[in-house]
Amino acid sequence: MKILLTGATGYIGKRLLPILVAQGYDIICCVRDKNRFYVPIDLIKNIEVIEVDFLKEETLNNIPNDIDAAYYLIHSMSSSADNYDELEQASAENFVTKINTTHAKQVIYLSGIVNDKSLSKHLSSRKNVENILSSGTFALTTLRAGIIVGSGSASFEIIRDLVNKLPVMITPKWLNTKCQPIAINDVLDFLSKSLLNPVTYNQSFDIGGPDILTYKEMLLAFAKAKNLKRWIFTVPVMTPKLSSYWLYFVTSTSYKLASALVSSMKVEVVCRDTKINELLQVQPMTYEQALFRALIKVDEDKVASSWKDSLVSGRFKSNISEYLHVPKKDCFIDRRKMEIINRDYTIHQIWSIGGETGWYYGDWLWSLRGFIDKLYGGVGSRRGRTNKHDIHAGDALDFWRVLYANKEEGKLILFAEMKLPGEAWLEFKIIGNTLYQSATFRPRGIWGKLYWYAVLPFHGFIFKGMLEKLIK
């Protein structure tokens, strides 16, 4: 059977894909840009990748008619657009129009828990999407989740950042709001076991773990799991805007995502019932168990997907293919080269750059640049990287986005997502026994040119020192 998987490059989609393949399905993966979709070799024979943007009706013709079911895992919550609810509505309407012309018997939608009478803009939009999907000729199964706990999830990483960095927290009062967290493994169980299962047709289910906790209790439980002493005090005077800035500066989240989360965290997300547990024979794990599993994955460097690798975590909005060819015209370029001693060593060094490893030379300057970027509303350098030694096109890497990564070619291209008066690329490529390193900047107006000359004195030792460390 053929299953259409939207959001295949997202946090949930990346993890659901191998599960569906293991169950014997052929998967049609919808992506906006094939260049940022990495397919593991052992899954290739069961996967077809098509380019579809549900905001562009002309691309919908790429969806085949002979699909048996579809997953709708699309949202725009952390989009830079203020009208993300309108975008979500248009996307859902286009999806329904197209799927109605196929053989699909079922659509599964992962939504948010919407039992509170007063919903945030984010949750209201999720509910609206559900209403639109229910108008289709197919059977709709809606799974409504609250906080998803797993390595690489936005919720988990925000909790981790807060606990690791702040021994004492003066926090907004919404930390006393109740929620019902659920482990990512359980979410995947519900998603996969609902597929083409008639008992789930034309129904909505709340999914959650056995624990109902406040956000404060979740933070303290994380501290306990890490053997850390933490003190949390809530105050009623912290406005939503101040709360958003608090999350933005302390954690790796973007400001748009922080704002959306703060708005939603004032709403209780508790399951109305858990009847689906019995229907699908799923026994969700506790919050403590979910934390334990997530921490093991992080420690073992086995994070399967991360929210940060979604393009909405940064400033990059175009298809990667549009930026793959690094420009030369009207650009400033810092070119360097050095003969390599051991190709495997150099490849390992390049593929480990950034994150916890750092940039090999002048790390404090890279950190300072990230801090300045954060002050001006940029992504900063706190995103780090998903894996310590493995990167693929589309991944976030500190304040860069990976455009191209090919070990066999010995070529890596990064695009800057920091706030800049222009556009910047950082490229590494091995040709023969020589490593070529180039930093390219395409200025925007006079401020772009002034910026280049202002940072030029630092390039001499930063890029030279980095190149030497990549060799030996």
Coordinates of C-alpha atoms in Angstrom, one line a residue:
M1 CA 0.0 0.0 0.0
K2 CA 1.1 3.6 -0.7
I3 CA 1.1 6.1 2.1
L4 CA 1.5 9.9 1.5
L5 CA 3.7 11.5 4.2
T6 CA 3.7 15.2 4.4
G7 CA 6.1 17.0 6.7
A8 CA 8.7 14.3 5.9
T9 CA 11.6 16.6 6.8
G10 CA 10.1 17.6 10.1
Y11 CA 10.7 16.4 13.6
I12 CA 7.8 13.8 13.6
G13 CA 8.0 12.9 9.9
K14 CA 11.7 11.9 10.0
R15 CA 11.0 9.5 12.9
L16 CA 7.7 8.1 11.5
L17 CA 9.2 7.3 8.1
P18 CA 11.4 4.3 9.0
I19 CA 8.6 2.9 11.2
L20 CA 6.1 2.9 8.2
V21 CA 8.8 1.3 5.9
A22 CA 9.4 -1.4 8.5
Q23 CA 5.6 -2.1 8.5
G24 CA 5.8 -2.8 4.8
Y25 CA 4.3 0.3 3.3
D26 CA 5.6 2.2 0.3
I27 CA 6.0 5.9 1.2
I28 CA 5.5 8.9 -0.9
C29 CA 7.4 11.7 0.9
C30 CA 6.2 15.3 0.2
V31 CA 9.0 17.8 0.5
R32 CA 9.3 21.4 -0.7
D33 CA 12.9 20.9 -1.6
K34 CA 14.5 17.6 -2.6
N35 CA 17.9 18.9 -1.9
R36 CA 17.3 19.0 1.8
F37 CA 15.8 15.6 2.2
Y38 CA 18.3 12.9 3.2
V39 CA 17.1 9.3 2.7
P40 CA 18.9 6.5 4.5
I41 CA 20.3 4.0 2.0
D42 CA 18.3 1.1 3.6
L43 CA 15.0 2.9 3.1
I44 CA 15.5 4.1 -0.5
K45 CA 13.8 1.2 -2.3
N46 CA 10.5 1.8 -0.4
I47 CA 10.4 5.6 -0.8
E48 CA 9.5 8.0 -3.5
V49 CA 10.2 11.7 -3.0
I50 CA 8.1 14.4 -4.6
E51 CA 8.3 18.2 -4.4
V52 CA 5.0 19.7 -3.1
D53 CA 4.3 23.0 -1.6
F54 CA 0.7 23.0 -0.3
L55 CA 0.6 26.8 -0.7
K56 CA 1.3 26.4 -4.4
E57 CA -1.6 24.7 -6.1
E58 CA 0.4 23.9 -9.3
T59 CA 2.7 21.6 -7.3
L60 CA -0.2 19.4 -6.1
N61 CA -0.3 17.5 -9.4
N62 CA 2.9 15.7 -8.3
I63 CA 0.8 13.7 -5.8
P64 CA -0.2 10.4 -7.3
N65 CA -3.8 9.3 -7.2
D66 CA -3.2 5.7 -6.1
I67 CA -2.4 6.4 -2.5
D68 CA -4.2 4.5 0.3
A69 CA -3.8 7.0 3.1
A70 CA -2.0 10.2 4.1
Y71 CA -0.5 11.8 7.1
Y72 CA -1.0 15.6 7.6
L73 CA 2.0 16.8 9.6
I74 CA 2.2 20.4 8.5
H75 CA 2.1 23.5 10.6
S76 CA 3.5 27.0 10.5
M77 CA 3.6 27.9 14.2
S78 CA 7.1 29.2 14.3
S79 CA 7.0 30.8 10.8
S80 CA 8.2 34.4 10.6
A81 CA 4.8 35.3 9.1
D82 CA 2.3 36.9 11.4
N83 CA -0.5 35.4 9.4
Y84 CA 0.6 31.8 9.9
D85 CA -3.0 30.9 10.8
E86 CA -4.1 32.0 7.3
L87 CA -1.2 30.0 5.7
E88 CA -2.3 26.9 7.7
Q89 CA -5.8 27.3 6.5
A90 CA -4.8 27.7 2.8
S91 CA -2.5 24.7 3.1
A92 CA -5.2 22.5 4.6
E93 CA -7.8 23.6 2.0
N94 CA -5.4 22.8 -0.9
F95 CA -4.6 19.5 0.7
V96 CA -8.2 18.5 1.0
T97 CA -9.0 19.5 -2.6
K98 CA -6.2 17.3 -3.9
I99 CA -6.6 14.3 -1.6
N100 CA -10.4 14.2 -2.5
T101 CA -9.3 13.3 -6.1
T102 CA -7.1 10.3 -4.9
H103 CA -8.0 6.8 -3.6
A104 CA -7.1 7.7 -0.1
K105 CA -9.4 6.1 2.5
Q106 CA -7.9 7.9 5.5
V107 CA -6.0 11.0 6.6
I108 CA -4.2 11.1 10.0
Y109 CA -3.7 14.6 11.5
L110 CA -1.5 15.3 14.5
S111 CA -3.0 18.3 16.2
G112 CA -2.9 19.9 19.7
I113 CA -5.1 19.4 22.7
V114 CA -7.9 21.9 22.4
N115 CA -10.2 21.3 25.4
D116 CA -9.8 24.7 27.1
K117 CA -12.5 27.2 26.4
S118 CA -10.0 30.0 25.7
L119 CA -7.5 28.9 23.1
S120 CA -4.3 30.5 21.9
K121 CA -3.9 31.6 18.2
H122 CA -1.7 28.6 17.6
L123 CA -4.3 26.1 19.1
S124 CA -7.2 27.8 17.4
S125 CA -5.4 27.5 14.1
R126 CA -4.9 23.7 14.8
K127 CA -8.6 23.3 15.5
N128 CA -9.5 25.2 12.3
V129 CA -7.3 22.9 10.3
E130 CA -9.0 19.9 11.8
N131 CA -12.4 21.3 10.8
I132 CA -11.2 21.8 7.2
L133 CA -9.7 18.3 7.0
S134 CA -13.0 16.8 8.3
S135 CA -14.7 18.2 5.2
G136 CA -12.9 15.8 2.9
T137 CA -14.3 12.6 1.4
F138 CA -11.8 10.5 3.3
A139 CA -12.0 9.3 6.9
L140 CA -10.2 11.7 9.2
T141 CA -8.3 10.5 12.3
T142 CA -7.1 13.4 14.6
L143 CA -4.6 12.7 17.3
R144 CA -4.3 15.7 19.7
A145 CA -1.1 15.9 21.7
G146 CA 0.2 18.4 24.2
I147 CA 3.9 18.7 25.1
I148 CA 6.0 16.1 23.2
V149 CA 9.0 14.9 25.2
G150 CA 11.9 13.4 23.2
S151 CA 15.5 14.1 22.2
G152 CA 15.5 17.0 19.7
S153 CA 11.9 18.2 20.5
A154 CA 11.4 21.9 21.0
S155 CA 9.8 21.3 24.4
F156 CA 12.6 19.0 25.6
E157 CA 15.4 21.4 24.5
I158 CA 13.8 24.4 26.1
I159 CA 13.4 22.6 29.4
R160 CA 17.0 21.4 29.1
D161 CA 18.3 24.9 28.4
L162 CA 16.5 26.5 31.2
V163 CA 17.5 23.9 33.8
N164 CA 21.1 23.7 32.7
K165 CA 21.7 27.4 32.6
L166 CA 19.6 28.8 35.4
P167 CA 20.2 27.6 39.0
V168 CA 17.6 30.1 40.2
M169 CA 14.6 31.1 38.0
I170 CA 12.3 34.0 38.3
T171 CA 9.5 32.9 36.1
P172 CA 6.1 33.9 34.7
K173 CA 3.0 32.6 36.4
W174 CA 2.1 30.4 33.4
L175 CA 4.6 27.9 34.8
N176 CA 1.8 26.8 37.1
T177 CA -0.4 25.8 34.1
K178 CA -1.1 22.1 33.9
C179 CA -0.3 19.9 30.9
Q180 CA -0.1 16.2 30.1
P181 CA 3.2 15.5 28.4
I182 CA 3.7 12.5 26.1
A183 CA 6.9 10.7 25.0
I184 CA 7.8 10.9 21.3
N185 CA 7.9 7.1 21.1
D186 CA 4.2 6.9 22.2
V187 CA 3.2 9.6 19.7
L188 CA 4.8 7.5 17.0
D189 CA 3.0 4.4 18.3
F190 CA -0.3 6.1 18.1
L191 CA 0.4 7.5 14.6
S192 CA 1.5 4.2 13.2
K193 CA -1.2 2.0 14.8
S194 CA -4.0 4.4 13.7
L195 CA -3.0 3.9 10.0
L196 CA -5.8 2.2 8.0
N197 CA -7.4 1.1 11.3
P198 CA -11.2 1.4 11.0
V199 CA -11.7 1.9 14.8
T200 CA -10.0 5.3 14.5
Y201 CA -11.9 6.5 11.4
N202 CA -13.8 9.9 11.7
Q203 CA -12.7 10.3 15.3
S204 CA -10.5 12.6 17.3
F205 CA -8.5 11.4 20.3
D206 CA -6.4 13.1 23.0
I207 CA -3.1 11.4 23.5
G208 CA -1.0 11.9 26.6
G209 CA 1.1 10.2 29.2
P210 CA -0.1 9.2 32.7
D211 CA 1.2 12.3 34.4
I212 CA -0.6 15.7 34.7
L213 CA 2.1 18.2 35.7
T214 CA 2.6 21.9 35.8
Y215 CA 5.5 23.3 33.7
K216 CA 7.3 24.1 36.9
E217 CA 7.0 20.5 38.0
M218 CA 8.4 19.4 34.6
L219 CA 11.4 21.6 35.0
L220 CA 12.1 20.4 38.5
A221 CA 11.7 16.8 37.4
F222 CA 14.3 17.4 34.7
A223 CA 16.7 18.9 37.3
K224 CA 16.2 15.8 39.4
A225 CA 17.0 13.5 36.5
K226 CA 20.2 15.5 36.0
N227 CA 21.0 15.6 39.8
L228 CA 20.8 19.4 39.8
K229 CA 19.5 21.7 42.5
R230 CA 17.2 24.3 41.1
W231 CA 14.9 26.9 42.7
I232 CA 11.9 28.3 40.8
F233 CA 9.9 31.4 41.8
T234 CA 6.9 32.5 39.8
V235 CA 5.8 36.2 39.6
P236 CA 2.6 37.6 38.2
V237 CA 4.1 40.7 36.6
M238 CA 5.9 39.1 33.7
T239 CA 4.0 40.0 30.5
P240 CA 3.7 37.7 27.5
K241 CA 6.3 39.8 25.7
L242 CA 8.8 39.7 28.6
S243 CA 8.1 35.9 28.9
S244 CA 8.9 35.5 25.2
Y245 CA 12.1 37.4 25.5
W246 CA 13.0 35.4 28.6
L247 CA 12.7 32.1 26.6
Y248 CA 14.4 33.6 23.5
F249 CA 17.5 34.8 25.3
V250 CA 18.0 31.8 27.6
T251 CA 17.1 29.0 25.2
S252 CA 17.9 28.1 21.6
T253 CA 14.4 28.9 20.4
S254 CA 13.5 31.6 17.9
Y255 CA 11.6 34.6 19.1
K256 CA 8.6 33.7 16.9
L257 CA 8.5 30.2 18.4
A258 CA 8.9 31.6 21.9
S259 CA 6.0 33.9 21.4
A260 CA 3.8 31.1 20.1
L261 CA 4.8 28.8 23.0
V262 CA 4.2 31.4 25.6
S263 CA 0.7 32.1 24.2
S264 CA -0.1 28.4 24.2
M265 CA 1.5 27.7 27.6
K266 CA -1.2 29.8 29.3
V267 CA -3.8 27.2 28.1
E268 CA -4.3 23.9 30.0
V269 CA -3.6 21.0 27.7
V270 CA -5.0 18.0 29.5
C271 CA -6.6 15.0 27.9
R272 CA -10.4 14.7 28.1
D273 CA -10.0 10.9 28.2
T274 CA -7.5 8.2 27.2
K275 CA -9.8 5.7 25.4
I276 CA -7.4 5.4 22.5
N277 CA -4.9 3.7 24.8
E278 CA -7.2 0.7 25.1
L279 CA -8.3 0.8 21.4
L280 CA -4.7 0.6 20.1
Q281 CA -3.2 -1.2 23.0
V282 CA -0.7 1.5 23.8
Q283 CA 0.5 2.1 27.4
P284 CA 2.2 5.5 27.4
M285 CA 5.3 5.9 29.5
T286 CA 5.6 8.4 32.4
Y287 CA 7.3 11.8 32.1
E288 CA 10.2 10.5 34.1
Q289 CA 10.7 7.5 31.7
A290 CA 10.4 9.8 28.7
L291 CA 13.1 12.1 30.1
F292 CA 15.4 9.1 30.8
R293 CA 15.1 7.9 27.2
A294 CA 15.6 11.3 25.7
L295 CA 18.7 11.9 27.9
I296 CA 20.2 8.6 26.8
K297 CA 19.7 9.5 23.1
V298 CA 21.4 12.8 23.6
D299 CA 24.3 11.3 25.6
E300 CA 24.8 8.6 22.9
D301 CA 24.6 11.2 20.1
K302 CA 21.7 9.3 18.5
V303 CA 19.2 12.1 18.1
A304 CA 17.1 11.0 15.1
S305 CA 15.6 14.5 14.3
S306 CA 15.5 17.9 15.8
W307 CA 13.1 20.8 15.6
K308 CA 16.0 23.1 14.9
D309 CA 16.6 21.4 11.5
S310 CA 13.2 22.8 10.3
L311 CA 13.8 25.8 8.1
V312 CA 11.4 27.9 10.3
S313 CA 14.0 27.7 13.1
G314 CA 16.1 30.3 11.2
R315 CA 16.0 33.0 8.5
F316 CA 16.4 30.7 5.5
K317 CA 13.1 30.6 3.6
S318 CA 14.1 29.7 0.0
N319 CA 14.8 26.3 -1.6
I320 CA 18.4 25.2 -1.0
S321 CA 18.9 24.7 -4.7
E322 CA 18.7 28.5 -5.2
Y323 CA 21.8 29.0 -3.0
L324 CA 23.9 26.0 -3.9
H325 CA 26.0 27.8 -6.4
V326 CA 28.1 30.2 -4.4
P327 CA 28.2 33.5 -6.3
K328 CA 31.3 35.4 -7.2
K329 CA 30.1 38.5 -9.0
D330 CA 29.9 41.6 -6.7
C331 CA 31.1 39.5 -3.8
F332 CA 33.9 39.8 -1.3
I333 CA 35.7 36.5 -0.9
D334 CA 38.3 35.2 1.6
R335 CA 40.0 32.3 -0.1
R336 CA 42.5 30.0 1.5
K337 CA 44.0 26.6 0.7
M338 CA 46.3 24.1 2.3
E339 CA 47.7 20.7 1.5
I340 CA 46.1 17.9 3.5
I341 CA 48.0 15.2 5.3
N342 CA 45.2 12.7 6.0
R343 CA 41.9 13.0 4.0
D344 CA 39.9 11.0 6.5
Y345 CA 41.1 13.1 9.4
T346 CA 40.2 16.4 7.5
I347 CA 36.8 15.1 6.5
H348 CA 36.1 14.2 10.2
Q349 CA 37.2 17.6 11.3
I350 CA 35.0 19.4 8.8
W351 CA 32.0 17.2 9.5
S352 CA 32.4 17.9 13.3
I353 CA 32.6 21.6 13.0
G354 CA 30.4 23.9 15.2
G355 CA 28.1 22.9 18.1
E356 CA 30.0 21.5 21.1
T357 CA 33.2 21.0 19.0
G358 CA 33.4 24.7 18.2
W359 CA 35.1 26.4 15.2
Y360 CA 38.6 25.3 16.0
Y361 CA 40.0 28.8 16.4
G362 CA 38.8 31.9 18.2
D363 CA 35.7 30.2 19.6
W364 CA 35.1 33.2 21.9
L365 CA 34.8 35.4 18.9
W366 CA 32.3 33.1 17.2
S367 CA 30.3 33.0 20.5
L368 CA 30.5 36.8 20.7
R369 CA 29.1 37.1 17.1
G370 CA 26.3 34.7 18.1
F371 CA 25.5 36.8 21.2
I372 CA 25.4 40.0 19.1
D373 CA 23.2 38.3 16.6
K374 CA 20.8 37.2 19.4
L375 CA 20.6 40.8 20.6
Y376 CA 19.5 42.0 17.2
G377 CA 16.8 39.3 16.9
G378 CA 18.8 36.7 15.0
V379 CA 19.1 33.0 15.7
G380 CA 22.4 33.3 17.7
S381 CA 24.7 30.3 18.1
R382 CA 22.7 28.3 20.6
R383 CA 21.0 26.0 18.1
G384 CA 24.2 24.0 18.0
R385 CA 23.9 20.9 15.8
T386 CA 21.7 17.7 16.0
N387 CA 24.6 15.2 15.8
K388 CA 28.2 15.7 16.8
H389 CA 29.8 14.1 13.7
D390 CA 27.0 13.8 11.1
I391 CA 25.4 16.5 9.0
H392 CA 23.1 16.6 6.0
A393 CA 21.6 19.2 3.7
G394 CA 19.0 21.3 5.5
D395 CA 20.5 20.8 9.0
A396 CA 21.0 23.8 11.3
L397 CA 24.6 24.3 12.5
D398 CA 24.9 27.2 15.0
F399 CA 23.9 30.3 13.0
W400 CA 24.5 28.5 9.7
R401 CA 22.3 26.3 7.5
V402 CA 23.8 23.3 5.7
L403 CA 23.2 23.6 2.0
Y404 CA 25.3 20.7 0.8
A405 CA 27.2 17.9 2.5
N406 CA 28.9 15.1 0.6
K407 CA 31.8 13.2 2.2
E408 CA 32.7 11.3 -0.9
E409 CA 33.2 14.6 -2.7
G410 CA 34.8 16.2 0.4
K411 CA 32.5 19.2 0.0
L412 CA 30.5 21.2 2.5
I413 CA 28.6 24.4 1.9
L414 CA 27.0 26.5 4.7
F415 CA 24.8 29.5 4.4
A416 CA 24.7 32.2 7.2
E417 CA 21.4 32.7 9.0
M418 CA 22.7 35.4 11.3
K419 CA 21.5 39.0 10.9
L420 CA 23.7 40.5 8.1
P421 CA 23.6 43.4 5.7
G422 CA 23.9 40.8 2.9
E423 CA 24.4 37.1 2.3
A424 CA 27.2 34.9 3.4
W425 CA 28.5 31.4 2.5
L426 CA 31.2 29.3 4.0
E427 CA 32.6 26.5 1.8
F428 CA 35.0 23.6 2.2
K429 CA 36.1 21.4 -0.6
I430 CA 38.9 18.9 -1.1
I431 CA 40.4 18.6 -4.6
G432 CA 43.2 16.1 -4.9
N433 CA 45.4 16.7 -1.9
T434 CA 44.4 20.2 -1.2
L435 CA 41.7 21.7 1.0
Y436 CA 40.1 24.8 -0.3
Q437 CA 38.3 27.1 2.2
S438 CA 36.3 30.2 1.1
A439 CA 34.2 32.7 2.9
T440 CA 31.9 34.6 0.5
F441 CA 29.9 37.7 1.3
R442 CA 27.5 39.4 -1.1
P443 CA 26.9 42.8 0.5
R444 CA 23.6 44.7 0.4
G445 CA 24.3 48.4 -0.1
I446 CA 26.9 50.6 1.6
W447 CA 26.2 49.0 5.0
G448 CA 27.1 45.6 3.6
K449 CA 30.5 46.9 2.3
L450 CA 31.2 48.6 5.6
Y451 CA 30.4 45.4 7.5
W452 CA 32.9 43.4 5.4
Y453 CA 35.7 45.9 6.0
A454 CA 34.8 46.0 9.8
V455 CA 35.2 42.2 10.2
L456 CA 38.1 41.8 7.7
P457 CA 40.9 42.2 10.3
F458 CA 39.5 39.2 12.2
H459 CA 39.4 37.0 9.2
G460 CA 43.2 36.8 8.9
F461 CA 43.6 34.8 12.1
I462 CA 40.2 33.2 12.5
F463 CA 40.0 31.6 9.1
K464 CA 43.7 30.8 8.9
G465 CA 43.6 29.2 12.4
M466 CA 40.5 27.2 11.5
L467 CA 42.0 25.9 8.2
E468 CA 45.2 24.7 10.0
K469 CA 43.1 22.8 12.6
L470 CA 41.2 21.1 9.8
I471 CA 44.5 19.7 8.5
K472 CA 46.3 18.7 11.7

